[in-house]
GROMACS .gro file of C-alpha atoms in nm:
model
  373
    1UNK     CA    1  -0.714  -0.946   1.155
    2UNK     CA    2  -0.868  -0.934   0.807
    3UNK     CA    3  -0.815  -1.211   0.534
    4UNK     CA    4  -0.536  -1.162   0.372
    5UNK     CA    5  -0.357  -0.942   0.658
    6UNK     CA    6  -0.075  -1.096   0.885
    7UNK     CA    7  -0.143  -0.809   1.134
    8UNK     CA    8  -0.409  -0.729   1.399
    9UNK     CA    9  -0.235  -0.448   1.626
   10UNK     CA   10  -0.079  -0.153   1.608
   11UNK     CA   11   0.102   0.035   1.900
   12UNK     CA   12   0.123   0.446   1.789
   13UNK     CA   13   0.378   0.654   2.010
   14UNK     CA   14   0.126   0.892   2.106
   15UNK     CA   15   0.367   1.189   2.162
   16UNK     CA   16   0.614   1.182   1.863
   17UNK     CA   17   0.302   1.043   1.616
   18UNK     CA   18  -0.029   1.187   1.746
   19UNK     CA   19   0.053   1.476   1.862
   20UNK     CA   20   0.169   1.790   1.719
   21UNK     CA   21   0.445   2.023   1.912
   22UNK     CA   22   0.418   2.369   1.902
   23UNK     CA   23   0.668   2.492   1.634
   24UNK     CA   24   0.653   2.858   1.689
   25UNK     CA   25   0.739   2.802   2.065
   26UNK     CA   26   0.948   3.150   2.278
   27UNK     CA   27   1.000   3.009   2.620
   28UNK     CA   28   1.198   3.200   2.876
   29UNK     CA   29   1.475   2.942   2.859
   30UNK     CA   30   1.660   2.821   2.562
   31UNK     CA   31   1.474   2.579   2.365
   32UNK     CA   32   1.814   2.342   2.364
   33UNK     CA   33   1.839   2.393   2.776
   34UNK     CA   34   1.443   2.272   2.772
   35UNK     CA   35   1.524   1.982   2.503
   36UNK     CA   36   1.803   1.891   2.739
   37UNK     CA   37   1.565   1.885   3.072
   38UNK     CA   38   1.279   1.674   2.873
   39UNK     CA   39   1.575   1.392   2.737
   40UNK     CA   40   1.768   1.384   3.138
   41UNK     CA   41   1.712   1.047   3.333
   42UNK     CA   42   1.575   1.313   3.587
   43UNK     CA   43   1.233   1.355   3.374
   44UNK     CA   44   1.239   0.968   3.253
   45UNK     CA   45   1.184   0.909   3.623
   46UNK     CA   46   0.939   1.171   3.638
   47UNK     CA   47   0.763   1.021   3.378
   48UNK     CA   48   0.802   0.663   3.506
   49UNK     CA   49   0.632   0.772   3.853
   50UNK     CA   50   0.946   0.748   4.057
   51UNK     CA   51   0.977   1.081   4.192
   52UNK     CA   52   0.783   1.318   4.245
   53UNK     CA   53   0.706   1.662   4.029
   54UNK     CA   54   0.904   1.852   4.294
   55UNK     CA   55   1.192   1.681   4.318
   56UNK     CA   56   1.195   1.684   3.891
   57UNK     CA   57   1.196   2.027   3.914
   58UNK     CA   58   1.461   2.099   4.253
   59UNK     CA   59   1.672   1.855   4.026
   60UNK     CA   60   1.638   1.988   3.695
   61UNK     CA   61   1.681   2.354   3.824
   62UNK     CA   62   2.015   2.250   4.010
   63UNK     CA   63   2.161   2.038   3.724
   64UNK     CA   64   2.080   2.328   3.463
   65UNK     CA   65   2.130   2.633   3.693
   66UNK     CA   66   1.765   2.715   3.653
   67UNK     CA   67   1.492   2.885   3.839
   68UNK     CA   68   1.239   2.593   3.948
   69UNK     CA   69   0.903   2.835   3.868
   70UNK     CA   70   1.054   2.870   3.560
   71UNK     CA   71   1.091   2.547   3.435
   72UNK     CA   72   0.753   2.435   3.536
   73UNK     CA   73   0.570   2.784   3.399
   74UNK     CA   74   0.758   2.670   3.032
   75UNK     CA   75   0.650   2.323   3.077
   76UNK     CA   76   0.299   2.409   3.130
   77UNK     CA   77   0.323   2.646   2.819
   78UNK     CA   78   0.471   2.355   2.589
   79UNK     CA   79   0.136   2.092   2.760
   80UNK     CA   80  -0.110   2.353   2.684
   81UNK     CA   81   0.003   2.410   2.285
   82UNK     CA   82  -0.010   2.040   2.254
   83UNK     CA   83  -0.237   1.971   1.951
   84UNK     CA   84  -0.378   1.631   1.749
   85UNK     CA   85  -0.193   1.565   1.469
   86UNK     CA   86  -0.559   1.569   1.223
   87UNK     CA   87  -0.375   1.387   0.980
   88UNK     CA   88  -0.218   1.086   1.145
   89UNK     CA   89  -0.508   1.068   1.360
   90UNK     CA   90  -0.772   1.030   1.042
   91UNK     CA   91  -0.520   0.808   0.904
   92UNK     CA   92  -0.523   0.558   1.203
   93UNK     CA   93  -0.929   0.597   1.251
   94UNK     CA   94  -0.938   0.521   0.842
   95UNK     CA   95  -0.726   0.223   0.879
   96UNK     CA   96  -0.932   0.127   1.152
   97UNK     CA   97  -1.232   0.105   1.007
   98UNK     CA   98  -1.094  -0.003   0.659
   99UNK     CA   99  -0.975  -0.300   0.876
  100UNK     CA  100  -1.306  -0.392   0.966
  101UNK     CA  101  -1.232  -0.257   1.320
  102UNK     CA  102  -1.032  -0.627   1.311
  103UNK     CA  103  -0.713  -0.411   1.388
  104UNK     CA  104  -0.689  -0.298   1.769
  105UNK     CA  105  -0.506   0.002   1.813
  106UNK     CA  106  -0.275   0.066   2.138
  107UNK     CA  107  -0.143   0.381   2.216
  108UNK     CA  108   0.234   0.455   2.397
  109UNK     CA  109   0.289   0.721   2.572
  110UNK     CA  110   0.640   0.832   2.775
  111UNK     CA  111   0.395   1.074   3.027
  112UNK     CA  112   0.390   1.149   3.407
  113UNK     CA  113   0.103   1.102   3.601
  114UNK     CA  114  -0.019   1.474   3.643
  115UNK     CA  115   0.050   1.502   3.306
  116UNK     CA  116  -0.146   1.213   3.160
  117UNK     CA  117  -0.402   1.349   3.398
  118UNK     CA  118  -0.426   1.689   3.202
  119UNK     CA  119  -0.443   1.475   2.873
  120UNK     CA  120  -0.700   1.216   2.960
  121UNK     CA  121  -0.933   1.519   3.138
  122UNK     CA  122  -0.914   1.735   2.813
  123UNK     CA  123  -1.128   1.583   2.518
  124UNK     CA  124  -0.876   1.437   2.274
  125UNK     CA  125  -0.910   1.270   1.936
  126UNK     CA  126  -0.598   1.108   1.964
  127UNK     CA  127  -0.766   0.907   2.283
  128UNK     CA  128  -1.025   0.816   2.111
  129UNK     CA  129  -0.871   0.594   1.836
  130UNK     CA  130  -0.716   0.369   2.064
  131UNK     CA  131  -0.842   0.029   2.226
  132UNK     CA  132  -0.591   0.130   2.570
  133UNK     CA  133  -0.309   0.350   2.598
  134UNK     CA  134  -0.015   0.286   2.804
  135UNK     CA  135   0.153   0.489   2.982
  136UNK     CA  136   0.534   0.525   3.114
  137UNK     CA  137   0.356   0.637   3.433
  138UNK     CA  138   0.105   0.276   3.436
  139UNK     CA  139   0.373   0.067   3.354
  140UNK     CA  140   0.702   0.185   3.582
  141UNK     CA  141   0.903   0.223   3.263
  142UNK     CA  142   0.916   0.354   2.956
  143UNK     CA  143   0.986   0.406   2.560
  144UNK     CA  144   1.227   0.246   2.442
  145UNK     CA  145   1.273   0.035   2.741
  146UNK     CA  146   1.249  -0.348   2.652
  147UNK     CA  147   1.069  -0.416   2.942
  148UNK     CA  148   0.800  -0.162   2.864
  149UNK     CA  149   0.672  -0.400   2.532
  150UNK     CA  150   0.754  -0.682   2.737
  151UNK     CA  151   0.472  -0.552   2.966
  152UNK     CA  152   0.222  -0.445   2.636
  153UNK     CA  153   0.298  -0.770   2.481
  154UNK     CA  154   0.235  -0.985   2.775
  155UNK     CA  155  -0.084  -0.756   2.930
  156UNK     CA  156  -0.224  -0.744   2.540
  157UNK     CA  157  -0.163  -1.128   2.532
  158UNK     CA  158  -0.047  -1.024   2.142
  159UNK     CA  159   0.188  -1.169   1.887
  160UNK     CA  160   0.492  -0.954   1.820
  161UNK     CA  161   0.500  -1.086   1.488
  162UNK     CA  162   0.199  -0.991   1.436
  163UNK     CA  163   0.235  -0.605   1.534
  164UNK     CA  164   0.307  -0.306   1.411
  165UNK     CA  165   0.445   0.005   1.605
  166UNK     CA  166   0.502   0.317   1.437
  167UNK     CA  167   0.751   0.578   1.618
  168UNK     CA  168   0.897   0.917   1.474
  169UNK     CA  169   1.224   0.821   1.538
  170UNK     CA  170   1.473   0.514   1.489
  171UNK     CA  171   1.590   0.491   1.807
  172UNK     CA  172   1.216   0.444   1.948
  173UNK     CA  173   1.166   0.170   1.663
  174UNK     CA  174   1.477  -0.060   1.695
  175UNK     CA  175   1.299  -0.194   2.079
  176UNK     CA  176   1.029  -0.305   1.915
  177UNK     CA  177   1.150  -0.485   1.617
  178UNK     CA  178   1.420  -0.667   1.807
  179UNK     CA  179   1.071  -0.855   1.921
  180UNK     CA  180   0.973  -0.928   1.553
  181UNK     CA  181   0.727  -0.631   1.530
  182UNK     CA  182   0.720  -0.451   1.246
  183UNK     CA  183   0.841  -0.106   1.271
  184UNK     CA  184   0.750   0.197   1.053
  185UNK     CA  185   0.917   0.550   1.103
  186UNK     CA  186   0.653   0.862   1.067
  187UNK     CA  187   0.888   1.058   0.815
  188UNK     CA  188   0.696   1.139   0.533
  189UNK     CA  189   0.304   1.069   0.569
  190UNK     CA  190   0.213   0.953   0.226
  191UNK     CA  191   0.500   0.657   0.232
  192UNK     CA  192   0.371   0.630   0.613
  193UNK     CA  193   0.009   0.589   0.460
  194UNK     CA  194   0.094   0.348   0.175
  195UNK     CA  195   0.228   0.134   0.422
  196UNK     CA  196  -0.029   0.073   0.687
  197UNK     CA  197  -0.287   0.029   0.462
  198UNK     CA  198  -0.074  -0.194   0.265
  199UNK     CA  199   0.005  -0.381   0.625
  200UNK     CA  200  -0.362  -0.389   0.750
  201UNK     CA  201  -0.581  -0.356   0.495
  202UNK     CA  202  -0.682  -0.685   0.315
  203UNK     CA  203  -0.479  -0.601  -0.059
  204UNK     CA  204  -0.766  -0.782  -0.274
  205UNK     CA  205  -1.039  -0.552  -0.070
  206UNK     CA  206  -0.841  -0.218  -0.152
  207UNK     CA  207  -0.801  -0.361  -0.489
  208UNK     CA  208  -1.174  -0.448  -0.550
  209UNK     CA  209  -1.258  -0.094  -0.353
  210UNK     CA  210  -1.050   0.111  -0.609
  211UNK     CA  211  -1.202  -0.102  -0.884
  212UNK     CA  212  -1.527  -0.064  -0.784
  213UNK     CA  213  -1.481   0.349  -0.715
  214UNK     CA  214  -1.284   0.427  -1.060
  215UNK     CA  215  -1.588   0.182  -1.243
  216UNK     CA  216  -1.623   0.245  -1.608
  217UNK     CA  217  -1.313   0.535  -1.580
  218UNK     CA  218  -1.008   0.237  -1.521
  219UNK     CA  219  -0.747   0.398  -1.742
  220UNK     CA  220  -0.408   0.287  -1.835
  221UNK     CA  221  -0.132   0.541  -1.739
  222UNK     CA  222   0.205   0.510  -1.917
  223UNK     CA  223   0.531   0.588  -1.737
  224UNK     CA  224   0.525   0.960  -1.908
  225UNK     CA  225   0.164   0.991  -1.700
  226UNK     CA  226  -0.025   0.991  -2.062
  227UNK     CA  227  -0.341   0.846  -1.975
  228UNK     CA  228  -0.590   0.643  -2.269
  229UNK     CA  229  -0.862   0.399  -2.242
  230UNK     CA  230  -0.792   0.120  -2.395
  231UNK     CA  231  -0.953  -0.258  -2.512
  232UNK     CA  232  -0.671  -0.467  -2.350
  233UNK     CA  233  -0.665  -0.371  -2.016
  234UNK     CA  234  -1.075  -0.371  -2.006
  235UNK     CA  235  -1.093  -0.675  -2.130
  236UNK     CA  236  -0.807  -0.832  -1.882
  237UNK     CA  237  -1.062  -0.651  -1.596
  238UNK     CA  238  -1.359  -0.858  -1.710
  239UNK     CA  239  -1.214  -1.129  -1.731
  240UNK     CA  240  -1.096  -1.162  -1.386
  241UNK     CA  241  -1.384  -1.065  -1.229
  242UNK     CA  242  -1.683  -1.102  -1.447
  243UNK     CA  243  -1.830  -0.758  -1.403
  244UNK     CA  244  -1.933  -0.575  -1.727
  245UNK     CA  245  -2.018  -0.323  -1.549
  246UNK     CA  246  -1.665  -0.208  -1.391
  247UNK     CA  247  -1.552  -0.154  -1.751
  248UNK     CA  248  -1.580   0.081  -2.076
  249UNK     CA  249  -1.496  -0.141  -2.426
  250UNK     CA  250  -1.542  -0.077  -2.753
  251UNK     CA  251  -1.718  -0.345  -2.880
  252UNK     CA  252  -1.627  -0.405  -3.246
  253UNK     CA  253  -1.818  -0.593  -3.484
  254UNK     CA  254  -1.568  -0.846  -3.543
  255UNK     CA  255  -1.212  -0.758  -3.474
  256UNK     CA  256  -1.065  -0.568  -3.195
  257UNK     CA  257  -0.828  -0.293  -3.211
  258UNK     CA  258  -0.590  -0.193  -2.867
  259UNK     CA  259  -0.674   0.107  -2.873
  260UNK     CA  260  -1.046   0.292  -2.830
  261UNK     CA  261  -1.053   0.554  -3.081
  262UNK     CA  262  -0.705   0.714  -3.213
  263UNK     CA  263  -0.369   0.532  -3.146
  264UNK     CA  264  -0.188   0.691  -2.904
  265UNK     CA  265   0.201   0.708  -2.891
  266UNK     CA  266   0.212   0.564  -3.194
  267UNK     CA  267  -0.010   0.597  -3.546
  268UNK     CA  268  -0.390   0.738  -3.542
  269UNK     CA  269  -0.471   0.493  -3.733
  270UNK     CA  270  -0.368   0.145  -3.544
  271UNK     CA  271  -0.454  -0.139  -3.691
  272UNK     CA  272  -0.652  -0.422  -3.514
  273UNK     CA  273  -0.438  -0.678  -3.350
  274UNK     CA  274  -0.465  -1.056  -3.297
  275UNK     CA  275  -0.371  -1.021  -2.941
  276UNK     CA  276  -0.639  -0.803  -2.853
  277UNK     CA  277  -0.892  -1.001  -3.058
  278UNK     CA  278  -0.795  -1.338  -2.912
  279UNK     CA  279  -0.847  -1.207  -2.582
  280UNK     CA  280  -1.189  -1.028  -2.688
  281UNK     CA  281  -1.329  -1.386  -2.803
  282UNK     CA  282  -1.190  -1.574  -2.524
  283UNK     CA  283  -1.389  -1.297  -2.258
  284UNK     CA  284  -1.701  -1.196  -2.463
  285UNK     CA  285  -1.794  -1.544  -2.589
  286UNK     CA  286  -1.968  -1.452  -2.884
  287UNK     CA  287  -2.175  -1.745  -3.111
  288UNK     CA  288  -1.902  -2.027  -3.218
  289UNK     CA  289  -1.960  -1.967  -3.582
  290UNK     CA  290  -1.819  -1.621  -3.524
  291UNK     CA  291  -1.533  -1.756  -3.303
  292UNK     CA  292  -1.475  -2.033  -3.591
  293UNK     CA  293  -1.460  -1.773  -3.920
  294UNK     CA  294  -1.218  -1.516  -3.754
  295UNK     CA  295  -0.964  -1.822  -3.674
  296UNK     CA  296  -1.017  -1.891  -4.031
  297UNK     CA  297  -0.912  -1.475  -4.076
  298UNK     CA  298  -0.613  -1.521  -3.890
  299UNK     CA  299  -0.479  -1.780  -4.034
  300UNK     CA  300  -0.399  -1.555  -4.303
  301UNK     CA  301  -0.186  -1.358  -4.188
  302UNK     CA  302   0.091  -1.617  -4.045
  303UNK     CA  303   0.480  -1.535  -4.136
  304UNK     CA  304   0.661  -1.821  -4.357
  305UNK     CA  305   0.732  -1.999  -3.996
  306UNK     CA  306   0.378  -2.032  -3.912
  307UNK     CA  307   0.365  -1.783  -3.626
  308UNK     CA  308   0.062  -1.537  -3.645
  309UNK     CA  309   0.170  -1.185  -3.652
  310UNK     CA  310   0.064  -0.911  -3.444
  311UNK     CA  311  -0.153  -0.716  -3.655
  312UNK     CA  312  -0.400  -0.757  -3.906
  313UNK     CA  313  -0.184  -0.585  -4.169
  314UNK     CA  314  -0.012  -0.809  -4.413
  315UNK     CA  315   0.258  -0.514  -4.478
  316UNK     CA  316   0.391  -0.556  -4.097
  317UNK     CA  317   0.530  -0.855  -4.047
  318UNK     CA  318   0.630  -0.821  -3.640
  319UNK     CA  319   0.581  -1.125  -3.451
  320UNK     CA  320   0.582  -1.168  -3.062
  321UNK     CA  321   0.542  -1.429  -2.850
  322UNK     CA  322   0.341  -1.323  -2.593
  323UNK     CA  323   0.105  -1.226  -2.885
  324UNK     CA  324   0.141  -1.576  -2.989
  325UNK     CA  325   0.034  -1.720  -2.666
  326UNK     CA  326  -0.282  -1.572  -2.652
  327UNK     CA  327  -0.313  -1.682  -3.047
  328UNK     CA  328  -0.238  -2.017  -2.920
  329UNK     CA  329  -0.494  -2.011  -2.601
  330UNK     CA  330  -0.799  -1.912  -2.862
  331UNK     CA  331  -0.718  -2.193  -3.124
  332UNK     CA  332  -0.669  -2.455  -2.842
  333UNK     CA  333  -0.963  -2.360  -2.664
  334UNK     CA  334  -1.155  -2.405  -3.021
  335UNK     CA  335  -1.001  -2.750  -3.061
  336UNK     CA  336  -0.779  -2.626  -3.386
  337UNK     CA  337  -0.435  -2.582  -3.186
  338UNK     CA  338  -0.264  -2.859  -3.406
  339UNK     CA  339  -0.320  -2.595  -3.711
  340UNK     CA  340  -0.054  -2.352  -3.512
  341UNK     CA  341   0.275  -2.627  -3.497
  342UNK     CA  342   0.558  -2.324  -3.572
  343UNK     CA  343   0.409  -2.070  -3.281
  344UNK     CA  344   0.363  -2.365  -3.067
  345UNK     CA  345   0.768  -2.447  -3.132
  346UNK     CA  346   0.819  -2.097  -3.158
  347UNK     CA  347   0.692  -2.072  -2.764
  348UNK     CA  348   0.822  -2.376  -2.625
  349UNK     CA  349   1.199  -2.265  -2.712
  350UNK     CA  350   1.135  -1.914  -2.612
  351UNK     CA  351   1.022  -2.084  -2.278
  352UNK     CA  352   1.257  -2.325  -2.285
  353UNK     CA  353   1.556  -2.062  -2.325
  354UNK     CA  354   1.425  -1.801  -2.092
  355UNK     CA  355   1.395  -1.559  -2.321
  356UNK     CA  356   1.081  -1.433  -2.206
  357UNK     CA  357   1.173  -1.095  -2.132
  358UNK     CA  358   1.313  -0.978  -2.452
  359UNK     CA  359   1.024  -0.900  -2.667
  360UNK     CA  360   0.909  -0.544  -2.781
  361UNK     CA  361   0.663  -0.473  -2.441
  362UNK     CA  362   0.719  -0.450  -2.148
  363UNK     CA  363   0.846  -0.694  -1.885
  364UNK     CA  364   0.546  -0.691  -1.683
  365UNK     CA  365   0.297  -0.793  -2.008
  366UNK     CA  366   0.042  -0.995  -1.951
  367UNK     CA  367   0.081  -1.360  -2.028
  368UNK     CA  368  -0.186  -1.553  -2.075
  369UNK     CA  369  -0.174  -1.947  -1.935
  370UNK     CA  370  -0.230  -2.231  -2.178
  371UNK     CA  371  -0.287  -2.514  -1.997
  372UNK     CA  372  -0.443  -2.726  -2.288
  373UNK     CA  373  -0.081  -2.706  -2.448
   0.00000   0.00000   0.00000
């Protein structure tokens, strides 16, 4: 189990997640006649080891009114166009080793003995992903048979609750869960994918991996998919993890506009903004003097209350109190917070009256914390 992950196994129902049926298949029977052999009690037993291949067939063929070569000649068709699913099986190996090869993977697998036989003889890839496999045949019993993840629980000496099992379908997932493992249904890979690595894979190390990949190219995306690089963001980056060189900012020599070249959604020319320049100070740490004469700029442009607008533009007079947070921060981290009384009044009662969530951006902005207030 890596930090930050509650989970160190996951059980993969070989058949129904690893491996591929043939889609294409023409047997001599009716494909519902063979669906209806393979889901009988007669084959569970067959797969459980509890009677023999001939009787399977002698009882199948009776029950079904079929010829007994038949059955078995279609059956051997349907095991030999068996496949690896490539995807899910690079998806396990990747979470695997993306786990630190902390995560143990167990296969299940509803199979008779001959069968399993023919499997384990012919070079698989889904075989090799996994710590141990068991089998219906091993174990007496099978999917989605309580006592079947009694036994893998108890021979695996594993937490349920910390376990994952991943099954095709619901009815092979409920079992499991009713222990407290976490079930996830293989219906559509890329939600499938999201999930285990967000189960098994340490958040902050996928977060610092991305970070690390998309360095100096970490754009913002809008909810239309328009992409820009922008100052903010950048500068949030750096600050929370000190490297300059995951980052691309344009450096100003003294204020700092959002944007990084033309405005985007909005006017070409943007003007610089008090938020963006607060939070450029507070990161870059350039000479106090410097720090000290654009404080003394932005006290200028404060509205009749005190609170220091957006934008250093005296002909727009918007105001925002996140904005004035991160105003706030800067001055109080420069010792001159008692010169900004109104936005400091102005915060506290937006606080105060949970109002947070009405200004102009978004609901996820970033909010600076000012402790020293």
């Amino acid at each position: 189990m890596t930090a930050g992950c509650k989970y160190s196994t996951l059980i993969v129902d070989v058949s129904d997640v690893l491996v591929t049926w043939p889609p294409n298949l023409s047997p001599p029977i009716p494909l519902q006649v063979l669906k209806s052999c393979l889901d009988s009690k007669t084959w569970y037993d067959y797969e459980c080891g509890l009677i023999s291949k001939e009787d399977c067939l002698q009882l199948l063929g009776e029950r079904f009114s079929l010829d007994v070569t038949s059955i078995d000649d279609v059956w051997h068709q349907v095991r030999g166009s068996l496949r690896p699913n490539r995807e899910m099986v690079s998806l396990v190996a990747e979470i695997r080793v993306q786990s630190g090869s902390n995560l143990r993977i167990l296969g299940a697998f509803n199979v008779s003995p001959l069968d399993y036989d023919f499997f384990r003889n012919r070079a698989s890839a889904e075989r090799s992903i996994c710590n141990a496999i068991y089998t219906s045949a091993q174990l007496g019993t099978r999917m989605p048979n309580l006592s079947f993840f009694q036994r893998v629980l108890a021979d695996e000496n594993i937490d349920p609750h910390s376990t994952i099992f991943m099954g095709r379908n619901v009815d092979d997932v409920v079992t499991p869960r009713s222990f407290g493992i976490h079930g996830v249904l293989l219906k559509d890979f890329d939600k499938v994918r999201r999930a285990l690595r967000s189960l098994t894979v340490d958040p902050v190390k996928r977060g610092l991996d991305y970070l690390r990949i998309a360095a100096g190219n970490l754009v913002t995306e809008t909810n239309m998919g328009i992409t820009m690089m922008e100052n903010f963001g950048q500068l949030l980056i750096f600050e929370a993890l000190g490297d300059r060189s995951l980052v691309s900012l344009d450096e100003p020599p003294r204020r700092w506009n959002f944007f990084q070249g033309k405005g985007i959604l909005t006017y070409d020319h943007y003007p610089d903004d008090l938020d963006t320049t607060c939070l450029g100070l507070i990161v870059m740490k350039p000479s106090e003097e410097f720090v000290h004469s654009l404080i003394d700029e932005m006290l200028e442009y404060l509205n009749d209350d005190g609170i220091p607008l957006t934008y250093f533009d005296h002909n727009t007079h918007r105001i925002d109190p996140v904005v004035a947070v991160n105003v706030l921060h800067l001055f109080y981290s420069y010792g001159r917070g008692s010169e900004l009384k109104g936005a400091l009044e102005w915060v506290h009662s937006v606080l105060v009256g949970d109002k947070i969530d009405a200004h102009r951006w978004a609901s996820t902005k970033y909010v600076r914390r000012f402790q020293a207030l």
